[in-house]
Amino acid sequence: MTKKITSAKTQYIGTFCATLVVMGYGATCGWPSPTFPLLESEERTPFADGALNIDQISWIGSLICPGGLLGTLLGGWMCDKFGRKFSTCVVALPQIASWVFIIFADGVVHLYISRFLGGLAGGIAFVAVPIFIAEIAETEIRGFLGSMLVFAANFGIFFAYIAGAFLDFYSVPLVFLVLPIALLAGFIYLPETPSYLATHGRYMDAEESLRFYRCLPRGNNECESFTKELAALKNCDVQSANNKILKEKIQITDFASRHAKRAVLIGVVLVVLNQFCGCFAMLNYTASIFEKAGSTLSPNISAIIVGFIQIVGSFFSTILVDRAGRKFCIAISAGGTCIGLAILGTYTYLDMIGIDTSKFLWIPLVSFSFVIFIASWGVLTLPFLVLSEIMPEKIKAFTTTLCMSILWICAFIAIKSLPTLIQYLEMYGTMFLFSTFSLIGTILVLLLQPETKGKTFSEISKILGK
């Protein structure tokens, strides 16, 4: 029997199509950075009512999070009820509506609604897309494909920085409307994931889907890896277990196993670290942060540089994740973020107390760029992949939804409070606070998280169950 004659072409195509809406969500996240200085300016604001105040700005920034929380709850339900493909397609609808509200915006209320809808789309996407990718991917490339999720989001952030710097307020959303429309066009030709079809008793469809994503024509069974995957889908014990899962409701006892408890704890640690390291919140205010930190470059140009560095960092993540491993990448990422934020905090503190920092004006850009670069290795990119790998099958949708809900709550707290933190703790105090959270996260990752690189779901289950 031939050991490897499958092709990953359709897995890459499926991943690319799915991540188009994630790229659109990234644009939603990056949109405020070049836009907030515009909205706060009496001379340049696009609204007849005048410039917005800091409270309105913080609400525009943070309303993405309640939308994301609702989207997460809907996404978990839709993934189980209607499938991964349908749920991913649904993301396009609120995303299109979000950009349309900006096109017709004549006041702050339109922006509030737009941001809520953008968060709704992101919430559904970050539940449905990681599960979709994990279930179509072969073990050897699952880490690489899974890391493309945040890689795509970073591209969206970067493009939003560029578009906001060089296009007018009402032209930017026209550019990003293309992404959700392209997703709908591409997903028409993709089947549902094999795992979802199998767990719903559609075994013939599951085999056809597996053949599609392994590029194997019907009747060709001369591949050892395909045969093993097909056997896993059709195994009687697996069928019985899956049928039982479908018929039984989730109970408290399902969370009593060591596997479940460890997986949930690890998931909560990763999503809290993802937000309270401060990087996501700061990306919403990048231009404003550089302005306050005293960067020698213009705020928007500094933001574009950071956006590009973030892409480079997430690219390193896609390379390292299946070589160095998930745990290594996240631990190094969290530790590096801690150091970078401490350096930025120290610089802004010395500048505040009057010490001459004129010879070190490059530090704000370099240190913040380093923070985003190293955070993109793991802290910002890999928690979503790890969640899809470690959760027990029966409670996967529920626990993923739980962890993502916690993430959105933490994101709301971080984004809404960031302007206030900078106002009361100053820039240096805020950076030291985020640095402390990153240090705590580094320690917890080293103590709690197992390595899942190259392991099947059953192998990961055994490790977490010990």
Short mmCIF file of C-alpha atoms in Angstrom, two decimals:
data_model
loop_
_atom_site.label_atom_id
_atom_site.label_comp_id
_atom_site.label_asym_id
_atom_site.label_seq_id
_atom_site.Cartn_x
_atom_site.Cartn_y
_atom_site.Cartn_z
CA MET A 1 0.00 0.00 0.00
CA THR A 2 1.31 3.46 -0.89
CA LYS A 3 2.08 5.47 2.17
CA LYS A 4 1.46 8.98 0.85
CA ILE A 5 -0.30 9.80 -2.40
CA THR A 6 -2.79 12.36 -1.14
CA SER A 7 -2.57 16.06 -1.92
CA ALA A 8 -3.22 18.97 0.42
CA LYS A 9 -4.29 21.35 -2.35
CA THR A 10 -7.97 21.45 -1.43
CA GLN A 11 -7.11 21.79 2.26
CA TYR A 12 -5.17 24.96 1.43
CA ILE A 13 -8.01 26.20 -0.77
CA GLY A 14 -10.58 25.54 1.95
CA THR A 15 -8.41 27.29 4.54
CA PHE A 16 -7.84 30.28 2.27
CA CYS A 17 -11.56 30.69 1.58
CA ALA A 18 -12.48 30.34 5.26
CA THR A 19 -9.89 32.90 6.36
CA LEU A 20 -11.22 35.60 4.02
CA VAL A 21 -13.80 36.58 6.64
CA VAL A 22 -11.11 36.40 9.31
CA MET A 23 -9.11 38.87 7.22
CA GLY A 24 -12.24 41.03 7.10
CA TYR A 25 -12.49 40.82 10.88
CA GLY A 26 -8.84 41.88 11.10
CA ALA A 27 -9.72 44.93 9.03
CA THR A 28 -12.51 45.65 11.51
CA CYS A 29 -9.94 45.50 14.34
CA GLY A 30 -7.43 47.70 12.50
CA TRP A 31 -9.97 50.27 11.27
CA PRO A 32 -10.03 52.35 14.51
CA SER A 33 -6.27 53.06 14.58
CA PRO A 34 -6.14 55.50 11.63
CA THR A 35 -9.78 56.52 12.10
CA PHE A 36 -9.82 57.61 15.75
CA PRO A 37 -7.45 60.58 15.26
CA LEU A 38 -9.71 61.65 12.40
CA LEU A 39 -12.89 61.37 14.49
CA GLU A 40 -11.28 63.25 17.39
CA SER A 41 -10.24 66.18 15.18
CA GLU A 42 -12.57 69.17 14.83
CA GLU A 43 -10.95 70.06 11.50
CA ARG A 44 -10.98 66.61 9.85
CA THR A 45 -14.02 64.81 11.30
CA PRO A 46 -16.45 63.55 8.63
CA PHE A 47 -19.47 64.27 10.85
CA ALA A 48 -21.41 67.53 10.90
CA ASP A 49 -21.91 67.24 14.68
CA GLY A 50 -18.19 67.71 15.23
CA ALA A 51 -15.42 65.70 16.87
CA LEU A 52 -16.09 62.75 19.17
CA ASN A 53 -15.03 62.71 22.83
CA ILE A 54 -12.91 60.08 24.58
CA ASP A 55 -15.95 58.25 25.97
CA GLN A 56 -17.52 57.90 22.52
CA ILE A 57 -14.19 56.76 21.10
CA SER A 58 -13.79 54.10 23.79
CA TRP A 59 -17.30 52.80 23.11
CA ILE A 60 -16.62 52.60 19.37
CA GLY A 61 -13.47 50.64 20.12
CA SER A 62 -15.02 48.28 22.65
CA LEU A 63 -18.46 47.55 21.16
CA ILE A 64 -16.80 44.99 18.94
CA CYS A 65 -16.58 42.83 22.08
CA PRO A 66 -20.28 42.50 23.05
CA GLY A 67 -20.90 41.69 19.40
CA GLY A 68 -18.13 39.14 19.54
CA LEU A 69 -19.57 37.58 22.68
CA LEU A 70 -22.99 37.17 21.06
CA GLY A 71 -21.34 35.83 17.90
CA THR A 72 -19.41 33.28 19.94
CA LEU A 73 -22.60 31.99 21.57
CA LEU A 74 -24.37 31.81 18.21
CA GLY A 75 -21.32 30.27 16.54
CA GLY A 76 -21.09 27.36 18.96
CA TRP A 77 -24.78 26.59 18.55
CA MET A 78 -24.72 26.93 14.75
CA CYS A 79 -21.62 24.74 14.37
CA ASP A 80 -23.38 21.84 16.08
CA LYS A 81 -26.82 22.48 14.60
CA PHE A 82 -26.08 23.44 11.00
CA GLY A 83 -22.44 22.53 10.41
CA ARG A 84 -19.08 24.24 10.08
CA LYS A 85 -19.54 25.29 6.45
CA PHE A 86 -22.93 26.98 6.99
CA SER A 87 -21.69 28.75 10.12
CA THR A 88 -18.66 30.12 8.28
CA CYS A 89 -20.86 31.39 5.45
CA VAL A 90 -23.14 33.17 7.93
CA VAL A 91 -20.15 35.28 9.06
CA ALA A 92 -20.28 37.15 5.75
CA LEU A 93 -23.73 38.65 6.42
CA PRO A 94 -23.04 40.79 9.55
CA GLN A 95 -19.61 41.62 8.13
CA ILE A 96 -21.17 43.08 4.97
CA ALA A 97 -23.72 44.97 7.07
CA SER A 98 -20.95 46.35 9.30
CA TRP A 99 -19.11 47.99 6.40
CA VAL A 100 -22.38 49.26 4.88
CA PHE A 101 -23.20 51.11 8.11
CA ILE A 102 -19.88 52.96 7.87
CA ILE A 103 -20.53 53.86 4.23
CA PHE A 104 -23.80 55.56 5.24
CA ALA A 105 -22.64 56.84 8.64
CA ASP A 106 -23.52 60.43 9.54
CA GLY A 107 -23.02 60.13 13.30
CA VAL A 108 -21.66 58.04 16.13
CA VAL A 109 -24.71 55.73 16.38
CA HIS A 110 -23.99 54.26 12.95
CA LEU A 111 -20.45 53.48 14.12
CA TYR A 112 -21.73 51.84 17.30
CA ILE A 113 -23.95 49.52 15.23
CA SER A 114 -21.16 48.85 12.73
CA ARG A 115 -18.71 47.85 15.43
CA PHE A 116 -21.23 45.59 17.14
CA LEU A 117 -21.96 43.82 13.83
CA GLY A 118 -18.25 43.54 13.07
CA GLY A 119 -17.73 41.89 16.45
CA LEU A 120 -20.69 39.58 15.82
CA ALA A 121 -19.05 38.41 12.61
CA GLY A 122 -15.71 37.93 14.37
CA GLY A 123 -17.28 35.96 17.21
CA ILE A 124 -18.89 33.47 14.85
CA ALA A 125 -15.72 33.27 12.74
CA PHE A 126 -13.41 32.47 15.65
CA VAL A 127 -15.60 29.55 16.66
CA ALA A 128 -16.49 28.15 13.23
CA VAL A 129 -13.31 28.69 11.21
CA PRO A 130 -10.81 27.00 13.61
CA ILE A 131 -13.09 23.94 13.87
CA PHE A 132 -13.56 23.88 10.09
CA ILE A 133 -9.81 24.03 9.47
CA ALA A 134 -8.94 21.48 12.18
CA GLU A 135 -11.47 18.99 10.76
CA ILE A 136 -10.35 19.21 7.10
CA ALA A 137 -6.60 19.23 7.82
CA GLU A 138 -4.22 16.28 7.96
CA THR A 139 -2.25 15.91 11.20
CA GLU A 140 1.04 16.88 9.53
CA ILE A 141 -0.20 20.32 8.44
CA ARG A 142 -2.93 20.95 11.01
CA GLY A 143 -0.74 23.35 12.98
CA PHE A 144 0.30 25.30 9.89
CA LEU A 145 -3.24 25.65 8.58
CA GLY A 146 -4.61 26.46 12.03
CA SER A 147 -2.09 29.25 12.51
CA MET A 148 -3.31 30.84 9.27
CA LEU A 149 -6.37 32.03 11.20
CA VAL A 150 -4.59 34.86 13.00
CA PHE A 151 -2.13 35.30 10.10
CA ALA A 152 -5.14 36.29 7.98
CA ALA A 153 -6.48 38.57 10.72
CA ASN A 154 -3.09 40.31 10.85
CA PHE A 155 -3.20 40.88 7.11
CA GLY A 156 -6.60 42.51 7.60
CA ILE A 157 -5.23 44.77 10.34
CA PHE A 158 -2.26 45.76 8.16
CA PHE A 159 -4.45 46.55 5.15
CA ALA A 160 -6.80 48.59 7.37
CA TYR A 161 -3.85 50.66 8.60
CA ILE A 162 -2.81 51.35 5.00
CA ALA A 163 -6.33 52.02 3.74
CA GLY A 164 -7.09 54.35 6.65
CA ALA A 165 -3.87 56.29 6.12
CA PHE A 166 -4.34 56.92 2.39
CA LEU A 167 -8.11 56.71 1.70
CA ASP A 168 -10.92 58.91 2.94
CA PHE A 169 -13.34 57.80 5.66
CA TYR A 170 -16.10 56.60 3.32
CA SER A 171 -13.83 54.80 0.81
CA VAL A 172 -12.24 52.37 3.29
CA PRO A 173 -15.33 50.13 3.81
CA LEU A 174 -15.80 49.79 0.02
CA VAL A 175 -12.41 48.06 -0.17
CA PHE A 176 -13.18 45.52 2.54
CA LEU A 177 -16.65 44.61 1.31
CA VAL A 178 -14.86 42.41 -1.23
CA LEU A 179 -13.72 39.89 1.40
CA PRO A 180 -17.05 38.51 2.71
CA ILE A 181 -18.47 38.47 -0.83
CA ALA A 182 -15.45 36.44 -2.00
CA LEU A 183 -15.99 33.96 0.86
CA LEU A 184 -19.58 33.30 -0.23
CA ALA A 185 -18.44 32.75 -3.81
CA GLY A 186 -15.65 30.35 -2.81
CA PHE A 187 -17.52 28.30 -0.21
CA ILE A 188 -20.20 27.22 -2.70
CA TYR A 189 -17.78 24.61 -4.05
CA LEU A 190 -16.55 23.24 -0.70
CA PRO A 191 -18.17 20.30 1.15
CA GLU A 192 -18.91 20.10 4.85
CA THR A 193 -16.12 18.67 7.03
CA PRO A 194 -15.79 14.85 7.16
CA SER A 195 -15.99 14.76 10.97
CA TYR A 196 -19.24 16.70 11.15
CA LEU A 197 -20.86 14.54 8.47
CA ALA A 198 -19.74 11.34 10.18
CA THR A 199 -20.96 12.37 13.62
CA HIS A 200 -24.37 13.08 12.08
CA GLY A 201 -24.65 9.65 10.51
CA ARG A 202 -23.89 10.75 6.92
CA TYR A 203 -21.03 8.30 6.38
CA MET A 204 -21.12 8.22 2.56
CA ASP A 205 -21.02 12.02 2.45
CA ALA A 206 -18.21 11.96 5.01
CA GLU A 207 -16.15 9.68 2.77
CA GLU A 208 -16.76 11.91 -0.26
CA SER A 209 -15.75 14.95 1.76
CA LEU A 210 -12.59 13.22 2.98
CA ARG A 211 -11.73 12.28 -0.60
CA PHE A 212 -12.26 15.89 -1.69
CA TYR A 213 -9.95 17.29 0.99
CA ARG A 214 -7.32 14.59 0.29
CA CYS A 215 -7.65 14.94 -3.50
CA LEU A 216 -8.36 11.23 -3.95
CA PRO A 217 -10.81 10.09 -6.66
CA ARG A 218 -13.60 7.67 -5.81
CA GLY A 219 -12.40 4.05 -5.74
CA ASN A 220 -8.80 4.93 -4.93
CA ASN A 221 -8.00 3.37 -1.54
CA GLU A 222 -4.28 2.84 -2.05
CA CYS A 223 -3.17 5.35 0.55
CA GLU A 224 -2.37 4.26 4.09
CA SER A 225 -3.11 7.63 5.73
CA PHE A 226 -6.46 7.95 3.92
CA THR A 227 -7.41 4.40 4.85
CA LYS A 228 -6.72 5.12 8.53
CA GLU A 229 -8.76 8.32 8.44
CA LEU A 230 -11.61 6.56 6.66
CA ALA A 231 -11.53 3.74 9.20
CA ALA A 232 -11.76 6.27 12.02
CA LEU A 233 -14.86 7.75 10.39
CA LYS A 234 -16.52 4.40 9.80
CA ASN A 235 -15.40 2.50 12.86
CA CYS A 236 -18.42 0.98 14.59
CA ASP A 237 -17.27 2.00 18.04
CA VAL A 238 -16.73 5.55 16.84
CA GLN A 239 -20.18 5.52 15.25
CA SER A 240 -21.77 4.32 18.45
CA ALA A 241 -19.91 6.89 20.51
CA ASN A 242 -20.86 9.66 18.13
CA ASN A 243 -24.51 8.58 18.05
CA LYS A 244 -24.50 8.56 21.83
CA ILE A 245 -22.98 12.03 21.86
CA LEU A 246 -25.74 13.24 19.57
CA LYS A 247 -28.52 11.78 21.71
CA GLU A 248 -27.23 12.75 25.12
CA LYS A 249 -27.17 16.25 26.48
CA ILE A 250 -24.00 17.62 28.04
CA GLN A 251 -23.95 16.99 31.77
CA ILE A 252 -21.84 18.22 34.68
CA THR A 253 -20.15 14.82 34.85
CA ASP A 254 -18.72 15.40 31.36
CA PHE A 255 -16.47 18.05 32.92
CA ALA A 256 -15.34 15.83 35.80
CA SER A 257 -12.61 13.95 33.91
CA ARG A 258 -9.01 15.05 34.29
CA HIS A 259 -8.84 15.64 30.53
CA ALA A 260 -11.82 18.00 30.60
CA LYS A 261 -10.69 19.92 33.67
CA ARG A 262 -7.13 20.39 32.41
CA ALA A 263 -8.31 21.37 28.93
CA VAL A 264 -10.73 24.00 30.25
CA LEU A 265 -8.12 25.42 32.63
CA ILE A 266 -5.52 25.66 29.85
CA GLY A 267 -8.08 27.23 27.54
CA VAL A 268 -9.04 29.90 30.08
CA VAL A 269 -5.38 30.73 30.78
CA LEU A 270 -4.62 31.11 27.06
CA VAL A 271 -7.57 33.36 26.23
CA VAL A 272 -7.03 35.59 29.30
CA LEU A 273 -3.35 35.90 28.38
CA ASN A 274 -4.34 36.65 24.78
CA GLN A 275 -6.21 39.79 25.90
CA PHE A 276 -4.54 40.94 29.11
CA CYS A 277 -1.09 41.01 27.53
CA GLY A 278 -2.63 44.19 26.07
CA CYS A 279 -1.59 43.68 22.46
CA PHE A 280 -5.07 43.38 20.95
CA ALA A 281 -6.31 46.45 22.83
CA MET A 282 -3.27 48.46 21.78
CA LEU A 283 -3.74 47.49 18.13
CA ASN A 284 -7.06 49.38 18.23
CA TYR A 285 -5.22 52.52 19.37
CA THR A 286 -1.83 52.04 17.68
CA ALA A 287 -1.62 55.48 16.06
CA SER A 288 -2.73 57.22 19.27
CA ILE A 289 -0.23 55.22 21.36
CA PHE A 290 2.67 56.24 19.14
CA GLU A 291 1.54 59.84 19.35
CA LYS A 292 1.53 59.70 23.16
CA ALA A 293 4.79 57.71 23.33
CA GLY A 294 6.66 60.34 21.31
CA SER A 295 7.55 58.38 18.16
CA THR A 296 9.61 60.37 15.67
CA LEU A 297 7.53 59.05 12.74
CA SER A 298 3.94 60.02 12.03
CA PRO A 299 1.45 57.91 14.01
CA ASN A 300 -0.13 56.30 10.92
CA ILE A 301 3.23 55.41 9.36
CA SER A 302 4.36 53.94 12.68
CA ALA A 303 1.13 51.90 12.80
CA ILE A 304 1.71 50.59 9.26
CA ILE A 305 5.23 49.50 10.23
CA VAL A 306 3.85 47.69 13.28
CA GLY A 307 1.15 46.06 11.15
CA PHE A 308 3.78 44.74 8.74
CA ILE A 309 5.93 43.46 11.60
CA GLN A 310 2.88 41.71 13.04
CA ILE A 311 2.44 39.87 9.72
CA VAL A 312 6.11 38.84 9.80
CA GLY A 313 5.68 37.62 13.37
CA SER A 314 2.60 35.56 12.54
CA PHE A 315 4.44 34.15 9.51
CA PHE A 316 7.18 32.95 11.85
CA SER A 317 4.42 31.34 13.89
CA THR A 318 3.18 29.36 10.88
CA ILE A 319 6.74 28.09 10.31
CA LEU A 320 7.56 27.31 13.94
CA VAL A 321 4.26 25.86 15.13
CA ASP A 322 4.81 22.42 13.56
CA ARG A 323 8.57 22.47 14.18
CA ALA A 324 9.18 23.97 17.61
CA GLY A 325 5.72 23.17 18.97
CA ARG A 326 2.76 25.04 20.43
CA LYS A 327 3.98 25.24 24.02
CA PHE A 328 7.43 26.56 23.08
CA CYS A 329 6.00 29.24 20.79
CA ILE A 330 3.44 30.49 23.31
CA ALA A 331 5.90 30.52 26.24
CA ILE A 332 8.60 32.39 24.29
CA SER A 333 5.96 34.72 22.92
CA ALA A 334 4.53 35.58 26.35
CA GLY A 335 7.98 36.03 27.88
CA GLY A 336 9.14 38.26 25.02
CA THR A 337 5.96 40.35 25.28
CA CYS A 338 6.65 40.85 28.98
CA ILE A 339 10.18 42.12 28.26
CA GLY A 340 9.15 44.37 25.37
CA LEU A 341 6.34 46.03 27.33
CA ALA A 342 8.67 46.57 30.30
CA ILE A 343 11.18 48.33 28.02
CA LEU A 344 8.47 50.58 26.56
CA GLY A 345 7.18 51.31 30.07
CA THR A 346 10.67 52.18 31.31
CA TYR A 347 11.29 54.55 28.38
CA THR A 348 8.01 56.43 28.87
CA TYR A 349 8.61 56.64 32.63
CA LEU A 350 12.11 58.13 32.17
CA ASP A 351 10.71 60.58 29.62
CA MET A 352 7.94 61.60 32.03
CA ILE A 353 10.28 62.36 34.95
CA GLY A 354 12.40 64.61 32.76
CA ILE A 355 15.40 62.44 31.90
CA ASP A 356 16.83 63.29 28.46
CA THR A 357 15.71 60.55 26.05
CA SER A 358 16.49 62.44 22.84
CA LYS A 359 19.13 59.88 21.84
CA PHE A 360 16.64 57.06 22.21
CA LEU A 361 13.62 58.32 20.28
CA TRP A 362 13.68 55.08 18.30
CA ILE A 363 12.75 53.03 21.38
CA PRO A 364 8.92 53.47 21.23
CA LEU A 365 8.72 52.19 17.65
CA VAL A 366 11.28 49.41 18.10
CA SER A 367 9.97 48.15 21.46
CA PHE A 368 6.31 48.22 20.42
CA SER A 369 7.19 46.57 17.12
CA PHE A 370 9.08 43.88 19.02
CA VAL A 371 6.08 43.33 21.32
CA ILE A 372 3.72 42.84 18.38
CA PHE A 373 6.28 40.68 16.55
CA ILE A 374 6.94 38.32 19.45
CA ALA A 375 3.29 38.26 20.55
CA SER A 376 2.38 37.13 17.03
CA TRP A 377 4.59 34.05 17.51
CA GLY A 378 2.13 32.53 19.91
CA VAL A 379 0.13 34.64 22.36
CA LEU A 380 -1.98 36.26 19.64
CA THR A 381 -2.02 33.38 17.16
CA LEU A 382 -1.99 29.95 18.75
CA PRO A 383 -4.63 29.86 21.53
CA PHE A 384 -7.37 29.25 18.94
CA LEU A 385 -5.46 26.33 17.42
CA VAL A 386 -4.73 24.83 20.85
CA LEU A 387 -8.41 25.13 21.88
CA SER A 388 -9.48 23.12 18.82
CA GLU A 389 -6.88 20.43 19.64
CA ILE A 390 -7.27 19.85 23.38
CA MET A 391 -11.00 19.93 24.09
CA PRO A 392 -12.88 16.60 24.54
CA GLU A 393 -15.10 15.81 21.54
CA LYS A 394 -18.41 15.78 23.38
CA ILE A 395 -17.92 19.16 25.03
CA LYS A 396 -15.68 20.72 22.35
CA ALA A 397 -18.28 23.15 21.00
CA PHE A 398 -19.44 24.14 24.49
CA THR A 399 -15.96 24.61 25.99
CA THR A 400 -14.66 26.44 22.92
CA THR A 401 -17.65 28.75 23.17
CA LEU A 402 -17.02 29.22 26.90
CA CYS A 403 -13.37 30.12 26.39
CA MET A 404 -14.14 32.47 23.51
CA SER A 405 -16.84 34.15 25.62
CA ILE A 406 -14.26 34.76 28.34
CA LEU A 407 -11.91 36.13 25.67
CA TRP A 408 -14.51 38.66 24.49
CA ILE A 409 -15.26 39.78 28.04
CA CYS A 410 -11.55 40.30 28.67
CA ALA A 411 -11.22 42.11 25.33
CA PHE A 412 -14.05 44.49 26.25
CA ILE A 413 -12.41 45.26 29.59
CA ALA A 414 -9.01 45.83 27.97
CA ILE A 415 -10.19 47.98 25.05
CA LYS A 416 -12.75 50.03 27.00
CA SER A 417 -10.34 50.72 29.85
CA LEU A 418 -7.15 51.39 27.85
CA PRO A 419 -7.74 55.14 27.30
CA THR A 420 -8.69 55.48 30.97
CA LEU A 421 -5.65 53.48 32.12
CA ILE A 422 -3.35 55.69 30.09
CA GLN A 423 -5.06 58.78 31.53
CA TYR A 424 -4.73 57.70 35.17
CA LEU A 425 -1.73 55.34 35.22
CA GLU A 426 0.12 57.17 32.45
CA MET A 427 1.63 55.26 29.55
CA TYR A 428 4.39 53.70 31.67
CA GLY A 429 1.99 52.35 34.32
CA THR A 430 -0.23 50.80 31.67
CA MET A 431 2.73 49.10 29.98
CA PHE A 432 4.01 47.74 33.30
CA LEU A 433 0.53 46.39 34.09
CA PHE A 434 0.32 44.50 30.79
CA SER A 435 3.92 43.31 31.25
CA THR A 436 2.98 41.80 34.62
CA PHE A 437 0.04 39.91 33.12
CA SER A 438 2.38 38.57 30.41
CA LEU A 439 4.86 37.34 33.02
CA ILE A 440 2.12 35.52 34.94
CA GLY A 441 0.88 33.99 31.68
CA THR A 442 4.37 32.75 30.80
CA ILE A 443 4.66 30.91 34.11
CA LEU A 444 1.21 29.32 33.80
CA VAL A 445 1.85 28.13 30.22
CA LEU A 446 5.10 26.46 31.29
CA LEU A 447 3.37 24.75 34.22
CA LEU A 448 0.07 23.70 32.64
CA GLN A 449 0.19 23.33 28.87
CA PRO A 450 1.28 20.02 27.28
CA GLU A 451 2.86 19.86 23.83
CA THR A 452 0.35 18.86 21.10
CA LYS A 453 2.65 19.10 18.08
CA GLY A 454 2.17 16.20 15.64
CA LYS A 455 -0.25 14.36 17.94
CA THR A 456 -3.65 12.97 17.03
CA PHE A 457 -6.75 13.92 19.02
CA SER A 458 -6.70 10.55 20.81
CA GLU A 459 -3.03 10.98 21.79
CA ILE A 460 -3.72 14.47 23.13
CA SER A 461 -6.65 13.08 25.12
CA LYS A 462 -4.42 10.47 26.75
CA ILE A 463 -1.80 13.10 27.70
CA LEU A 464 -4.37 15.39 29.31
CA GLY A 465 -6.03 12.46 31.06
CA LYS A 466 -2.91 11.41 32.96
#
